[in-house]
């Protein structure tokens, strides 16, 4: 029942920034005295709805207004025009009341106090939310276990590693059991094991408590692991509101074959012809051969046959082309880069 | 019960900021040494200028100078973490918490100034016994003068925290706090009586000097301590201080409200 209710609803959401730039024309020195007011369009008329319990990813190249969208939805920025309603509130108007039920992690910024143990920062949060001590303690234990914070709860934030800091930030955002969580690049700078752990933790939070999650990231692994649904933003426009599978089906038309062959092996002419015709892209470094091909033009079977006829091969892997390459092509096709 | 829960976030932030100041113990020791050196230089100066002409005025001035130095941190101190947060945009994380940001910053300032100054003042008092007798500060004019001094010092802290909040409020507009701090700190050093005791200014300036906001911090409490202002005037002094604290706080609230609306945090 709650999964069907609308959590975030944005209509023609628009935000324009003002920038004061040095004049380009005019007398030298004199022109520097004056500043021209420029309007920089950021988000332009985005309309979308997100239901409670969903995990949605915001995808787009740098400068696509992903962070602007998150800030508008958090109530930190006021929209220039258009409206958004989040959990029945207008975020920029009822900020103090609204933020009680949301959590936010801004990957590039810290929210915990720099010089005090993170345990104390957490206690401050308890008093900010006016939470009951017992309930809070139980939740704190649950999260410190899940995020493995217990070994450094008494260390001040300044002494933590990047990964520890990020886990503490995520914990701080979730302690008050928000029903909506905004994550702006939560895995930035983390190593692979930490990323994997964080992702599984977020999925668990979503499944267990039905927390709605809106995530922005440049890490495609994050997207594939977490977000069934993605909103693609580019130059401030909402370009697609679709599932990740649909994106893969549409843009992921290439496959990749990777194998090891003897260094001295000369490749069959038929394969070189295919490369010449543009059906496959091939790169060879020592023993390693990397082939990217369009399965509609040439089948994997055909390529394997050709290679096997030429000589022995080992360590064959056949996979979808990686997500980063896919997204790059999508951005290129959408003329964003 | 409702009232208590309303103040709980701010009490908690206040307590945590008190605790945090304890991390800066070596800074406090360095601070004490600096204040002692400055105090000695000023004592030497007033020794040369005043001791021959008016020995009593000299001792009063020495006392004034030392107490100014003891509570230096109540006047000139900035919460570097808050300033850094505004500059780097990390303040957004406080904006997604259900707190009234202006009050939150105010209690942080207050806690910082209180711990900061008592951490320096209390250990420095025994050092006075090592000074030559003529350079030692006088005891309070009377026991009631001491009590009056403490009351008025407490309100002085409220005024100074509001001044600091104004700096932060301005920083929400300018993003950099160096300009506003340079201006305000200069005004504070002069008009709090830190560089030249306000008691030494000519009589015709005294009314203005007593009424202006910066003297509310330390100058008025010190006049009560020395008995220059009789204890009977305490209620008037307290009212004046409370009025300034309220006015300055309201000004900072205005700056915060406007600043937070127009503040734009750029970038991811």
Coordinates of C-alpha atoms in Angstrom, one line a residue:
Chain A
X1 CA 0.0 0.0 0.0
X2 CA 2.7 2.4 0.9
X3 CA 4.8 1.4 -2.1
X4 CA 2.2 3.0 -4.4
X5 CA 2.1 6.4 -2.7
X6 CA 3.9 9.2 -4.3
X7 CA 7.0 10.4 -2.3
X8 CA 8.5 13.0 -4.6
X9 CA 6.6 14.9 -7.2
X10 CA 8.2 17.6 -9.3
X11 CA 6.5 19.7 -11.9
X12 CA 8.4 21.8 -14.4
X13 CA 11.1 22.2 -11.7
X14 CA 13.5 25.0 -12.8
X15 CA 16.5 26.6 -11.3
X16 CA 18.6 29.4 -12.8
X17 CA 21.8 30.6 -11.2
X18 CA 23.1 34.2 -11.4
X19 CA 26.7 34.8 -12.1
X20 CA 28.5 38.1 -12.1
X21 CA 31.1 38.0 -14.8
X22 CA 33.8 40.4 -15.9
X23 CA 32.9 42.4 -19.0
X24 CA 34.5 41.2 -22.1
X25 CA 34.2 44.4 -24.1
X26 CA 35.3 47.9 -23.3
X27 CA 38.4 49.7 -22.3
X28 CA 41.1 47.7 -20.6
X29 CA 41.0 48.1 -16.8
X30 CA 37.8 50.2 -16.9
X31 CA 35.8 47.1 -18.0
X32 CA 37.1 45.2 -15.0
X33 CA 35.2 47.7 -12.7
X34 CA 31.9 46.5 -14.0
X35 CA 30.2 43.1 -13.7
X36 CA 27.7 41.8 -16.1
X37 CA 24.8 39.8 -14.6
X38 CA 24.5 36.5 -16.4
X39 CA 21.8 34.0 -15.9
X40 CA 23.1 30.4 -16.0
X41 CA 20.3 27.9 -16.6
X42 CA 20.8 24.8 -14.5
X43 CA 17.8 22.6 -14.1
X44 CA 15.1 23.4 -16.8
X45 CA 11.6 22.2 -16.4
X46 CA 12.0 18.7 -15.0
X47 CA 8.9 16.8 -14.2
X48 CA 8.9 13.4 -12.6
X49 CA 7.4 11.4 -9.8
X50 CA 9.0 9.0 -7.4
X51 CA 7.0 6.5 -5.3
X52 CA 7.7 5.6 -1.8
X53 CA 10.1 2.6 -1.4
X54 CA 11.8 3.2 -4.8
X55 CA 15.5 3.4 -5.4
X56 CA 16.1 5.9 -8.2
X57 CA 19.4 6.9 -9.7
X58 CA 20.2 10.3 -11.2
X59 CA 22.5 9.8 -14.1
X60 CA 24.3 12.5 -16.2
X61 CA 27.7 14.0 -17.0
X62 CA 29.3 16.7 -14.9
X63 CA 27.3 19.8 -14.9
X64 CA 24.0 18.0 -15.8
X65 CA 22.3 19.6 -12.7
X66 CA 22.1 16.4 -10.7
X67 CA 23.3 18.0 -7.5
X68 CA 21.0 21.0 -8.2
X69 CA 18.1 18.6 -8.4
X70 CA 19.0 17.0 -5.0
X71 CA 19.5 20.4 -3.4
X72 CA 16.1 21.6 -4.7
X73 CA 14.5 18.5 -3.3
X74 CA 16.2 18.8 0.0
X75 CA 15.0 22.4 0.4
X76 CA 18.5 23.9 0.4
X77 CA 17.8 25.8 -2.9
X78 CA 14.6 27.6 -3.9
X79 CA 13.3 26.8 -7.4
X80 CA 13.3 29.7 -9.8
X81 CA 10.0 28.3 -11.1
X82 CA 8.0 25.1 -11.1
X83 CA 7.1 23.2 -7.9
X84 CA 8.1 20.2 -6.1
X85 CA 6.3 18.4 -3.3
X86 CA 8.2 15.9 -1.2
X87 CA 6.3 13.8 1.3
X88 CA 3.5 16.4 1.4
X89 CA 5.9 19.3 2.0
X90 CA 7.2 22.1 -0.1
X91 CA 10.9 21.7 0.8
X92 CA 12.1 25.2 0.5
X93 CA 9.2 26.6 2.4
X94 CA 8.7 24.2 5.3
X95 CA 12.4 23.4 5.6
X96 CA 12.7 22.8 9.3
X97 CA 9.6 20.6 9.6
X98 CA 10.3 18.8 6.3
X99 CA 13.9 17.8 7.0
X100 CA 12.8 15.8 10.1
X101 CA 11.9 12.9 7.8
X102 CA 14.7 13.0 5.3
X103 CA 18.4 12.1 5.4
X104 CA 21.1 13.3 3.1
X105 CA 24.7 12.5 2.4
X106 CA 26.7 14.9 0.3
X107 CA 29.7 12.9 -0.6
X108 CA 32.0 15.9 -0.9
X109 CA 31.0 17.5 2.4
X110 CA 31.1 16.5 6.0
X111 CA 28.2 16.8 8.4
X112 CA 29.9 15.5 11.6
X113 CA 31.9 17.7 13.9
X114 CA 35.6 17.7 13.0
X115 CA 37.2 17.7 16.4
X116 CA 34.9 15.5 18.5
X117 CA 34.4 11.7 18.6
X118 CA 31.7 10.6 16.2
X119 CA 29.9 9.0 19.1
X120 CA 29.3 12.6 20.5
X121 CA 28.2 13.9 17.1
X122 CA 25.6 11.1 17.0
X123 CA 24.4 12.0 20.5
X124 CA 23.9 15.6 19.3
X125 CA 21.8 14.3 16.5
X126 CA 19.7 12.3 19.0
X127 CA 18.9 15.6 20.8
X128 CA 18.3 17.5 17.6
X129 CA 15.6 15.0 16.6
X130 CA 14.4 14.8 20.2
X131 CA 14.5 11.0 20.0
X132 CA 13.9 8.6 22.7
X133 CA 17.2 7.3 24.2
X134 CA 16.4 3.6 24.1
X135 CA 15.0 3.5 20.6
X136 CA 18.0 5.7 19.5
X137 CA 20.5 3.4 21.1
X138 CA 19.0 0.3 19.5
X139 CA 19.1 2.0 16.1
X140 CA 22.7 3.3 16.7
X141 CA 23.8 -0.3 17.5
X142 CA 22.1 -1.7 14.5
X143 CA 23.8 0.8 12.2
X144 CA 27.2 0.7 13.8
X145 CA 27.2 -3.1 13.4
X146 CA 26.0 -2.9 9.8
X147 CA 28.5 -0.2 8.8
X148 CA 31.3 -1.5 11.0
X149 CA 31.9 1.7 12.9
X150 CA 32.4 0.3 16.4
X151 CA 36.2 0.3 16.3
X152 CA 36.4 4.0 15.8
X153 CA 33.3 5.4 17.6
X154 CA 35.6 7.3 20.0
X155 CA 37.9 8.8 17.5
X156 CA 37.4 12.3 16.3
X157 CA 36.4 12.7 12.7
X158 CA 39.7 14.2 11.7
X159 CA 41.5 11.0 12.5
X160 CA 39.4 8.7 10.3
X161 CA 40.2 7.4 6.9
X162 CA 38.1 8.4 3.9
X163 CA 36.2 5.1 3.9
X164 CA 35.5 5.3 7.7
X165 CA 34.4 8.9 7.3
X166 CA 31.9 8.0 4.6
X167 CA 30.5 5.2 6.5
X168 CA 30.0 7.5 9.5
X169 CA 28.3 10.0 7.3
X170 CA 25.9 7.4 6.0
X171 CA 25.2 6.3 9.5
X172 CA 24.6 9.9 10.6
X173 CA 22.1 10.3 7.8
X174 CA 20.1 7.3 8.7
X175 CA 20.1 7.3 12.5
X176 CA 16.7 9.1 12.8
X177 CA 15.1 6.6 10.5
X178 CA 14.3 8.9 7.6
X179 CA 11.8 7.6 5.1
X180 CA 13.6 9.3 2.3
X181 CA 17.3 9.3 1.7
X182 CA 19.3 11.6 -0.7
X183 CA 22.8 10.3 -1.6
X184 CA 25.0 12.7 -3.6
X185 CA 28.0 10.6 -4.7
X186 CA 28.2 8.4 -1.6
X187 CA 30.9 6.1 -3.0
X188 CA 33.3 8.8 -4.2
X189 CA 36.9 7.9 -3.4
X190 CA 36.0 4.5 -1.7
X191 CA 37.8 1.3 -2.5
X192 CA 36.0 -1.6 -4.0
X193 CA 35.2 -3.7 -0.9
X194 CA 33.8 -0.6 0.8
X195 CA 31.7 0.2 -2.2
X196 CA 30.3 -3.3 -2.3
X197 CA 29.5 -3.2 1.5
X198 CA 27.9 0.2 1.2
X199 CA 25.7 -0.9 -1.7
X200 CA 24.5 -4.1 0.1
X201 CA 23.8 -2.0 3.2
X202 CA 21.7 0.5 1.3
X203 CA 19.8 -2.3 -0.5
X204 CA 19.1 -3.8 2.9
X205 CA 17.8 -0.5 4.3
X206 CA 15.5 -0.2 1.4
X207 CA 14.1 -3.7 1.7
X208 CA 13.8 -3.7 5.4
X209 CA 12.4 -0.3 6.1
X210 CA 11.1 0.7 2.7
X211 CA 13.3 3.7 2.6
X212 CA 13.0 5.7 -0.6
X213 CA 16.5 6.4 -2.0
X214 CA 17.5 9.0 -4.6
X215 CA 21.1 8.5 -5.6
X216 CA 23.5 10.5 -7.8
X217 CA 26.7 8.9 -8.8
X218 CA 29.2 8.6 -11.6
X219 CA 30.0 5.0 -10.6
X220 CA 28.0 2.8 -13.0
X221 CA 28.5 -0.2 -10.7
X222 CA 26.5 1.7 -8.0
X223 CA 23.7 2.2 -10.6
X224 CA 23.6 -1.4 -11.7
X225 CA 23.8 -2.7 -8.2
X226 CA 21.1 -0.4 -6.7
X227 CA 18.9 1.4 -9.1
X228 CA 16.2 -0.4 -11.2
X229 CA 15.1 3.0 -12.4
X230 CA 17.2 5.9 -13.6
X231 CA 16.5 9.5 -14.5
X232 CA 19.0 10.7 -17.1
X233 CA 19.8 14.4 -16.9
X234 CA 21.8 16.4 -19.4
X235 CA 22.4 20.1 -19.6
X236 CA 19.6 20.7 -17.1
X237 CA 17.0 18.7 -19.1
X238 CA 15.4 15.5 -18.0
X239 CA 16.3 13.3 -21.1
X240 CA 15.0 10.0 -20.0
X241 CA 13.0 8.4 -17.2
X242 CA 13.5 4.8 -17.7
X243 CA 14.8 1.5 -16.3
X244 CA 18.4 0.6 -16.3
X245 CA 17.6 -2.5 -18.3
X246 CA 15.9 -0.5 -21.0
X247 CA 19.0 1.7 -21.2
X248 CA 21.2 -1.3 -21.5
X249 CA 18.9 -2.8 -24.2
X250 CA 19.0 0.4 -26.1
X251 CA 22.6 1.5 -25.9
X252 CA 24.3 -1.7 -24.9
X253 CA 24.4 -3.2 -28.4
X254 CA 28.1 -4.2 -28.3
X255 CA 29.6 -7.3 -26.8
X256 CA 33.1 -7.9 -25.7
X257 CA 35.3 -10.9 -26.2
X258 CA 38.6 -11.2 -24.3
X259 CA 41.1 -14.0 -24.6
X260 CA 44.8 -15.0 -24.6
X261 CA 46.5 -16.2 -27.8
X262 CA 50.1 -16.9 -28.5
X263 CA 52.1 -13.8 -29.3
X264 CA 53.3 -15.2 -32.5
X265 CA 49.9 -16.1 -33.8
X266 CA 48.9 -14.3 -37.0
X267 CA 45.2 -13.5 -37.1
X268 CA 43.1 -15.0 -39.8
X269 CA 42.4 -12.7 -42.8
X270 CA 38.6 -13.1 -42.4
X271 CA 38.9 -11.5 -38.9
X272 CA 41.0 -8.6 -40.3
X273 CA 38.5 -8.0 -43.0
X274 CA 35.7 -7.8 -40.4
X275 CA 37.8 -5.2 -38.5
X276 CA 38.4 -3.3 -41.8
X277 CA 34.7 -3.3 -42.4
X278 CA 34.1 -1.9 -39.0
X279 CA 32.1 -4.8 -37.6
X280 CA 34.6 -5.4 -34.9
X281 CA 37.2 -3.4 -33.0
X282 CA 40.3 -5.2 -32.0
X283 CA 43.2 -4.4 -29.7
X284 CA 46.1 -6.7 -29.1
X285 CA 48.7 -6.4 -26.5
X286 CA 51.2 -9.2 -26.2
X287 CA 49.1 -12.3 -25.4
X288 CA 45.9 -10.4 -24.7
X289 CA 43.3 -9.9 -27.4
X290 CA 40.3 -7.6 -26.8
X291 CA 37.5 -7.6 -29.3
X292 CA 34.4 -5.4 -29.3
X293 CA 31.7 -6.4 -31.7
X294 CA 28.1 -5.8 -32.6
X295 CA 26.3 -9.1 -32.3
X296 CA 23.8 -8.1 -35.0
X297 CA 26.5 -7.8 -37.5
X298 CA 28.7 -10.7 -36.6
X299 CA 28.0 -13.5 -34.1
X300 CA 30.3 -14.5 -31.3
X301 CA 30.3 -18.0 -32.7
X302 CA 31.7 -16.8 -36.0
X303 CA 34.5 -14.9 -34.3
X304 CA 35.4 -17.9 -32.0
X305 CA 35.4 -20.2 -35.0
X306 CA 37.8 -18.0 -36.9
X307 CA 40.1 -17.7 -33.9
X308 CA 40.1 -21.4 -33.2
X309 CA 40.9 -22.2 -36.7
X310 CA 44.0 -20.0 -36.5
X311 CA 45.4 -21.6 -33.3
X312 CA 45.0 -22.2 -29.6
X313 CA 43.4 -19.8 -27.3
X314 CA 42.8 -19.6 -23.5
X315 CA 40.9 -17.7 -20.9
X316 CA 38.0 -16.7 -23.0
X317 CA 35.4 -14.3 -21.5
X318 CA 32.4 -13.0 -23.3
X319 CA 30.6 -10.1 -21.7
X320 CA 28.4 -7.1 -22.2
X321 CA 30.5 -4.0 -23.0
X322 CA 31.2 -2.3 -19.7
X323 CA 28.7 0.2 -18.4
X324 CA 31.0 3.2 -18.5
X325 CA 31.5 2.7 -22.3
X326 CA 27.8 2.3 -22.7
X327 CA 27.0 5.5 -20.8
X328 CA 29.7 7.4 -22.7
X329 CA 28.0 6.3 -25.9
X330 CA 24.6 7.3 -24.6
X331 CA 25.9 10.7 -23.7
X332 CA 27.5 11.0 -27.2
X333 CA 24.3 10.1 -28.9
X334 CA 22.3 12.5 -26.7
X335 CA 25.0 15.1 -27.7
X336 CA 25.9 15.8 -24.1
X337 CA 29.6 15.4 -24.6
Chain B
X1 CA 7.9 18.9 29.0
X2 CA 7.4 20.5 25.6
X3 CA 9.6 23.4 26.5
X4 CA 12.4 21.1 27.5
X5 CA 12.4 19.3 24.2
X6 CA 12.4 22.6 22.3
X7 CA 15.7 23.6 23.9
X8 CA 17.2 20.2 23.9
X9 CA 19.1 20.4 20.6
X10 CA 20.7 23.7 21.6
X11 CA 21.7 22.6 25.1
X12 CA 23.2 19.5 23.5
X13 CA 25.1 21.6 20.9
X14 CA 26.3 23.9 23.7
X15 CA 27.6 21.0 25.8
X16 CA 29.3 19.4 22.8
X17 CA 31.0 22.6 21.9
X18 CA 32.2 23.0 25.5
X19 CA 33.7 19.5 25.3
X20 CA 35.2 20.2 21.9
X21 CA 37.1 23.2 23.3
X22 CA 39.0 20.9 25.6
X23 CA 40.8 19.5 22.5
X24 CA 42.6 22.8 22.2
X25 CA 44.6 22.6 25.4
X26 CA 48.0 23.4 23.9
X27 CA 46.4 26.4 22.2
X28 CA 45.2 27.5 25.6
X29 CA 48.7 27.3 27.1
X30 CA 50.1 29.3 24.1
X31 CA 47.2 31.8 24.7
X32 CA 48.1 32.3 28.4
X33 CA 51.8 33.0 27.5
X34 CA 50.7 35.5 24.9
X35 CA 48.3 37.3 27.2
X36 CA 50.9 37.4 30.0
X37 CA 53.5 39.0 27.7
X38 CA 51.0 41.5 26.4
X39 CA 49.9 42.3 29.9
X40 CA 53.5 42.9 31.0
X41 CA 54.2 45.2 28.1
X42 CA 51.0 47.2 28.9
X43 CA 51.9 47.3 32.7
X44 CA 55.3 48.6 31.8
X45 CA 53.8 51.3 29.6
X46 CA 51.3 52.5 32.3
X47 CA 54.1 52.3 34.9
X48 CA 56.0 54.8 32.9
X49 CA 53.0 57.0 32.2
X50 CA 51.0 56.9 35.4
X51 CA 52.7 55.5 38.5
X52 CA 54.5 58.7 39.4
X53 CA 51.6 60.9 38.8
X54 CA 48.7 58.9 40.2
X55 CA 49.6 55.6 41.9
X56 CA 46.0 54.6 42.5
X57 CA 45.0 55.2 38.9
X58 CA 48.1 53.1 38.0
X59 CA 47.0 50.2 40.1
X60 CA 43.4 50.4 38.8
X61 CA 44.7 50.4 35.2
X62 CA 47.0 47.5 35.8
X63 CA 44.0 45.5 37.2
X64 CA 41.9 46.5 34.2
X65 CA 44.7 45.4 31.8
X66 CA 45.1 42.0 33.5
X67 CA 41.4 41.2 33.6
X68 CA 41.1 42.2 29.9
X69 CA 43.9 39.9 29.1
X70 CA 42.4 37.1 31.2
X71 CA 39.1 37.2 29.3
X72 CA 40.7 38.1 25.9
X73 CA 39.2 34.9 24.4
X74 CA 35.7 36.1 25.3
X75 CA 36.1 39.0 22.9
X76 CA 38.4 37.9 20.1
X77 CA 37.5 34.3 19.0
X78 CA 35.8 32.8 16.0
X79 CA 34.4 29.3 15.6
X80 CA 36.8 28.2 12.8
X81 CA 34.7 25.1 12.0
X82 CA 31.5 27.1 11.4
X83 CA 33.4 29.5 9.1
X84 CA 35.0 26.7 7.2
X85 CA 31.6 25.1 6.7
X86 CA 30.1 28.2 5.3
X87 CA 33.1 28.7 3.0
X88 CA 33.2 25.2 1.7
X89 CA 29.5 24.6 1.5
X90 CA 29.5 21.9 4.2
X91 CA 26.9 24.0 6.0
X92 CA 24.3 22.3 3.7
X93 CA 24.5 19.3 6.1
X94 CA 23.4 21.5 8.9
X95 CA 20.6 22.9 6.7
X96 CA 19.1 19.4 6.3
X97 CA 18.8 19.1 10.0
X98 CA 15.7 20.4 11.9
X99 CA 17.6 23.1 13.8
X100 CA 17.2 26.9 13.8
X101 CA 20.6 27.6 12.4
X102 CA 21.1 31.0 13.9
X103 CA 20.4 29.8 17.5
X104 CA 22.6 26.7 16.8
X105 CA 25.5 28.9 15.8
X106 CA 24.8 31.2 18.8
X107 CA 25.1 28.5 21.4
X108 CA 28.2 27.2 19.7
X109 CA 29.8 30.7 19.9
X110 CA 28.8 31.0 23.5
X111 CA 30.2 27.7 24.5
X112 CA 33.4 28.4 22.7
X113 CA 33.9 31.8 24.4
X114 CA 33.0 30.5 27.8
X115 CA 35.4 27.4 27.8
X116 CA 38.0 29.3 25.8
X117 CA 38.3 32.1 28.3
X118 CA 37.9 30.1 31.6
X119 CA 40.5 27.6 30.3
X120 CA 42.9 30.5 30.0
X121 CA 41.8 32.7 32.9
X122 CA 41.8 30.1 35.7
X123 CA 45.3 28.7 35.2
X124 CA 46.7 32.2 34.7
X125 CA 45.5 33.6 38.0
X126 CA 48.3 31.8 40.1
X127 CA 50.8 33.4 37.8
X128 CA 49.9 36.8 39.2
X129 CA 51.6 35.9 42.5
X130 CA 54.9 35.7 40.6
X131 CA 54.6 39.3 39.5
X132 CA 56.2 42.3 41.3
X133 CA 53.6 43.6 43.8
X134 CA 53.0 46.8 42.0
X135 CA 52.1 44.9 38.8
X136 CA 49.6 42.6 40.6
X137 CA 45.9 43.2 40.0
X138 CA 43.8 44.6 42.8
X139 CA 41.2 42.5 44.6
X140 CA 37.6 43.5 43.8
X141 CA 36.4 46.7 45.5
X142 CA 34.0 44.7 47.8
X143 CA 32.5 41.2 47.9
X144 CA 29.3 42.7 46.4
X145 CA 31.4 44.2 43.6
X146 CA 32.7 40.8 42.8
X147 CA 29.2 39.4 42.5
X148 CA 28.1 42.3 40.4
X149 CA 31.2 41.7 38.2
X150 CA 30.3 38.0 37.7
X151 CA 26.6 38.8 36.8
X152 CA 27.6 41.4 34.3
X153 CA 30.4 39.3 32.9
X154 CA 27.8 36.6 32.2
X155 CA 25.7 39.0 30.2
X156 CA 28.9 40.2 28.5
X157 CA 29.4 36.8 27.1
X158 CA 25.8 36.9 25.6
X159 CA 26.6 40.2 23.9
X160 CA 29.9 39.0 22.5
X161 CA 28.4 35.7 21.2
X162 CA 25.8 37.8 19.3
X163 CA 28.6 39.9 17.8
X164 CA 30.3 36.7 16.6
X165 CA 27.0 35.6 15.2
X166 CA 26.7 38.8 13.2
X167 CA 30.1 37.9 11.6
X168 CA 28.8 34.5 10.6
X169 CA 25.6 36.1 9.3
X170 CA 27.6 38.4 7.1
X171 CA 29.7 35.5 6.0
X172 CA 26.6 33.8 4.7
X173 CA 26.5 36.7 2.2
X174 CA 30.2 37.1 1.5
X175 CA 31.2 33.5 1.9
X176 CA 34.6 34.7 3.2
X177 CA 34.9 35.8 6.8
X178 CA 38.2 37.6 6.6
X179 CA 36.9 41.0 5.7
X180 CA 34.1 41.2 8.3
X181 CA 36.3 39.7 11.0
X182 CA 39.1 42.2 10.3
X183 CA 36.6 45.1 10.8
X184 CA 34.8 43.7 13.8
X185 CA 38.0 42.5 15.6
X186 CA 39.5 45.9 15.2
X187 CA 36.4 47.6 16.6
X188 CA 36.4 45.1 19.4
X189 CA 40.0 45.6 20.4
X190 CA 39.6 49.4 20.5
X191 CA 36.1 49.7 21.9
X192 CA 36.2 46.8 24.4
X193 CA 39.1 48.5 26.1
X194 CA 41.7 45.9 25.2
X195 CA 44.3 48.2 23.7
X196 CA 43.7 51.3 25.8
X197 CA 41.5 51.0 28.9
X198 CA 38.3 52.8 28.3
X199 CA 38.6 54.3 31.8
X200 CA 41.5 56.4 30.6
X201 CA 39.6 58.2 27.9
X202 CA 38.6 61.8 28.7
X203 CA 35.4 62.4 30.6
X204 CA 33.5 63.8 27.6
X205 CA 33.7 60.5 25.8
X206 CA 32.6 58.4 28.7
X207 CA 28.8 58.4 28.1
X208 CA 29.3 57.2 24.6
X209 CA 31.9 54.6 25.6
X210 CA 29.7 53.1 28.2
X211 CA 26.6 52.9 25.9
X212 CA 28.2 51.4 22.8
X213 CA 27.9 47.7 22.3
X214 CA 31.5 46.6 22.7
X215 CA 31.9 48.0 26.2
X216 CA 29.1 45.7 27.3
X217 CA 31.5 42.7 27.0
X218 CA 34.2 43.4 29.5
X219 CA 34.5 47.2 30.2
X220 CA 31.3 47.5 32.2
X221 CA 31.9 44.3 34.3
X222 CA 35.5 45.6 35.0
X223 CA 34.2 49.0 36.2
X224 CA 31.9 47.2 38.6
X225 CA 34.8 45.1 39.8
X226 CA 37.0 48.1 40.4
X227 CA 34.1 50.0 42.0
X228 CA 34.2 52.8 39.4
X229 CA 30.6 52.0 38.8
X230 CA 28.9 51.5 42.2
X231 CA 27.1 48.2 42.8
X232 CA 23.8 50.1 42.9
X233 CA 24.1 50.7 39.2
X234 CA 24.1 46.9 38.5
X235 CA 20.5 46.7 37.4
X236 CA 21.0 49.5 34.9
X237 CA 24.1 47.9 33.6
X238 CA 22.4 44.5 33.3
X239 CA 19.4 46.0 31.4
X240 CA 21.8 47.8 29.0
X241 CA 23.7 44.6 28.4
X242 CA 20.5 42.5 27.9
X243 CA 19.2 45.1 25.5
X244 CA 22.4 45.0 23.4
X245 CA 22.5 41.2 23.5
X246 CA 18.9 41.1 22.2
X247 CA 19.4 43.8 19.6
X248 CA 22.6 42.2 18.2
X249 CA 21.0 38.7 18.2
X250 CA 18.0 40.0 16.3
X251 CA 20.4 41.6 13.8
X252 CA 22.2 38.3 13.3
X253 CA 18.9 36.5 13.0
X254 CA 18.0 38.9 10.2
X255 CA 21.3 38.3 8.5
X256 CA 20.9 34.5 8.8
X257 CA 17.4 34.5 7.5
X258 CA 18.2 36.5 4.5
X259 CA 21.6 34.8 4.0
X260 CA 20.2 31.3 4.1
X261 CA 17.6 32.2 1.5
X262 CA 20.1 33.6 -0.9
X263 CA 23.0 31.3 -0.1
X264 CA 23.8 29.1 -3.1
X265 CA 26.0 26.2 -2.7
X266 CA 27.6 25.4 -6.0
X267 CA 29.0 22.1 -7.2
X268 CA 28.4 18.5 -6.4

